[in-house]
Amino acid sequence: MTKPIYILNGPNLNLLGQREPEIYGSNTLTDVEELCALACKKQGYGQVFKQTNIEGELVDHIQEAGAKGAALILNPAAYTHTSVAIFDALKTLTIPVIEVHISQPAARESFRQISYVAQAAKGTISGFGINSYLLAIKAVILTLDKA
Ligand code: DQA
């Protein structure tokens, strides 16, 4: 059976739609999940979609993605800019990892311009609102097709 695409989300993304809508838009994380499920299904993949506010739990989910997933799309949220634990977890994976952001961190505060995750990712898609996730699914499909 084809392995699913894992889509993992870090802290505060459960508040999407309410949280700083001028930056992150008005769609909820459930909207993102539904959009991504459709996009994955069109490409013949299932998805596993999770969100957590807890760093260690995100590490657990990354390890699970490595064991059970075809690829990982990861929006680590604030942990992007702080977490060596998430970087180390990603370094253990052999599946493609795409880093995703709704906003464009490079155009925001200076502390957002460092990503611990980018060094362990195949690529980063940011700044396209929730369409960043759809673009990441496209990137995953192109990468898996080439493999
Ligand atoms: C974010 C960008 C991060 O800098 C921020 O901490 C988030 C969301 C994004 O999707 O734009 O929580 O990852």
XYZ file of C-alpha atoms and ligand atoms in Angstrom:
160
model
C 0.000 0.000 0.000
C 1.166 3.544 -0.769
C 2.418 5.344 2.305
C 0.613 8.603 3.220
C 2.007 12.125 3.082
C 2.475 13.496 6.596
C 1.536 17.152 7.154
C 2.632 18.333 10.590
C 1.947 21.682 12.222
C 3.542 23.326 15.219
C 2.406 25.657 17.980
C -0.451 28.138 17.682
C -1.482 26.883 14.265
C -4.586 25.445 15.965
C -5.657 29.097 16.196
C -5.456 29.708 12.463
C -8.370 31.914 11.402
C -8.420 33.772 14.746
C -4.717 34.393 15.191
C -3.331 37.583 13.576
C -5.636 37.211 10.539
C -3.853 40.108 8.826
C -0.772 37.853 8.654
C -2.194 34.336 8.544
C -5.592 34.878 6.889
C -9.085 33.809 7.888
C -9.003 30.103 7.015
C -8.888 27.619 9.867
C -6.529 24.667 10.227
C -9.500 22.395 9.481
C -9.895 24.236 6.153
C -6.195 23.570 5.458
C -6.595 19.906 6.396
C -9.566 19.484 4.041
C -7.834 21.303 1.190
C -4.709 19.179 1.582
C -6.686 15.928 1.857
C -8.317 16.675 -1.510
C -5.001 17.588 -3.128
C -3.316 14.427 -1.799
C -6.250 12.252 -2.877
C -6.090 13.672 -6.428
C -2.483 12.507 -6.561
C -3.316 9.053 -5.196
C -1.987 9.639 -1.676
C -3.611 9.530 1.726
C -2.609 12.096 4.311
C -1.865 12.147 8.006
C -2.483 15.676 9.302
C -1.531 16.681 12.848
C -0.975 19.768 14.976
C 0.634 20.106 18.371
C 1.695 22.912 20.661
C 4.306 20.684 22.329
C 7.856 20.435 20.996
C 8.483 16.831 22.126
C 5.195 15.721 20.608
C 6.234 17.256 17.306
C 9.487 15.254 17.540
C 7.376 12.083 18.081
C 5.237 12.922 15.055
C 8.331 13.528 12.922
C 9.715 10.132 13.952
C 6.368 8.531 13.057
C 6.442 10.265 9.656
C 9.900 8.827 9.078
C 8.670 5.317 9.859
C 5.276 5.393 8.153
C 5.184 8.276 5.640
C 6.123 8.762 1.980
C 7.115 12.381 2.626
C 6.809 15.079 5.279
C 5.405 18.578 4.875
C 6.213 20.494 8.043
C 5.119 23.884 9.318
C 7.106 23.995 12.558
C 5.709 27.482 13.360
C 7.803 29.192 16.071
C 9.955 26.063 16.563
C 11.386 26.802 13.111
C 13.488 29.477 14.705
C 14.470 27.748 17.959
C 14.445 23.970 17.914
C 17.601 21.877 17.710
C 15.464 18.886 18.787
C 13.319 19.229 15.666
C 16.399 19.718 13.482
C 17.927 16.527 14.947
C 14.686 14.583 14.415
C 14.534 15.705 10.789
C 18.149 14.666 10.230
C 17.171 11.045 11.014
C 14.647 10.939 8.128
C 15.302 9.498 4.691
C 11.971 10.688 3.188
C 11.675 14.119 1.495
C 10.950 16.969 3.923
C 9.398 20.234 2.717
C 9.303 23.199 5.118
C 6.176 25.320 4.805
C 5.127 28.720 6.105
C 1.910 30.612 5.555
C 3.633 33.965 5.955
C 7.019 34.989 4.589
C 9.302 34.836 7.656
C 12.203 36.383 5.714
C 10.211 39.606 5.411
C 9.313 39.740 9.119
C 11.197 40.186 12.426
C 14.912 39.368 12.373
C 14.476 36.380 14.733
C 12.263 34.733 12.082
C 15.041 34.891 9.533
C 16.831 31.937 11.080
C 15.419 28.495 10.336
C 16.889 25.440 12.043
C 14.600 23.357 9.848
C 15.786 24.636 6.454
C 19.126 22.858 6.833
C 17.311 19.522 7.081
C 14.662 20.195 4.415
C 14.743 19.577 0.684
C 13.156 22.995 0.190
C 11.029 25.699 1.740
C 7.750 27.202 0.519
C 6.585 30.329 2.293
C 4.542 33.454 1.831
C 1.607 32.102 -0.197
C -0.943 31.906 2.611
C -2.521 28.481 2.945
C -1.631 27.848 -0.716
C 1.910 27.245 0.594
C 0.619 23.817 1.693
C -0.785 23.052 -1.780
C 2.489 24.106 -3.389
C 4.314 21.849 -0.929
C 2.120 18.904 -1.972
C 3.064 19.660 -5.600
C 6.731 19.738 -4.598
C 6.369 16.402 -2.799
C 4.692 14.772 -5.833
C 7.367 16.059 -8.213
C 10.066 14.817 -5.824
C 8.479 11.386 -5.323
C 7.833 10.962 -9.069
C 11.509 11.567 -9.726
C 12.639 9.111 -7.022
C 4.761 30.475 10.541
C 5.848 31.536 10.670
C 6.535 31.455 12.024
O 7.533 32.456 12.110
C 5.533 31.676 13.132
O 6.137 31.526 14.393
C 4.326 30.824 13.003
C 3.760 30.554 11.684
C 3.972 30.603 9.235
O 3.318 29.630 8.859
O 3.988 31.656 8.598
O 3.756 30.402 14.001
O 5.382 29.192 10.558
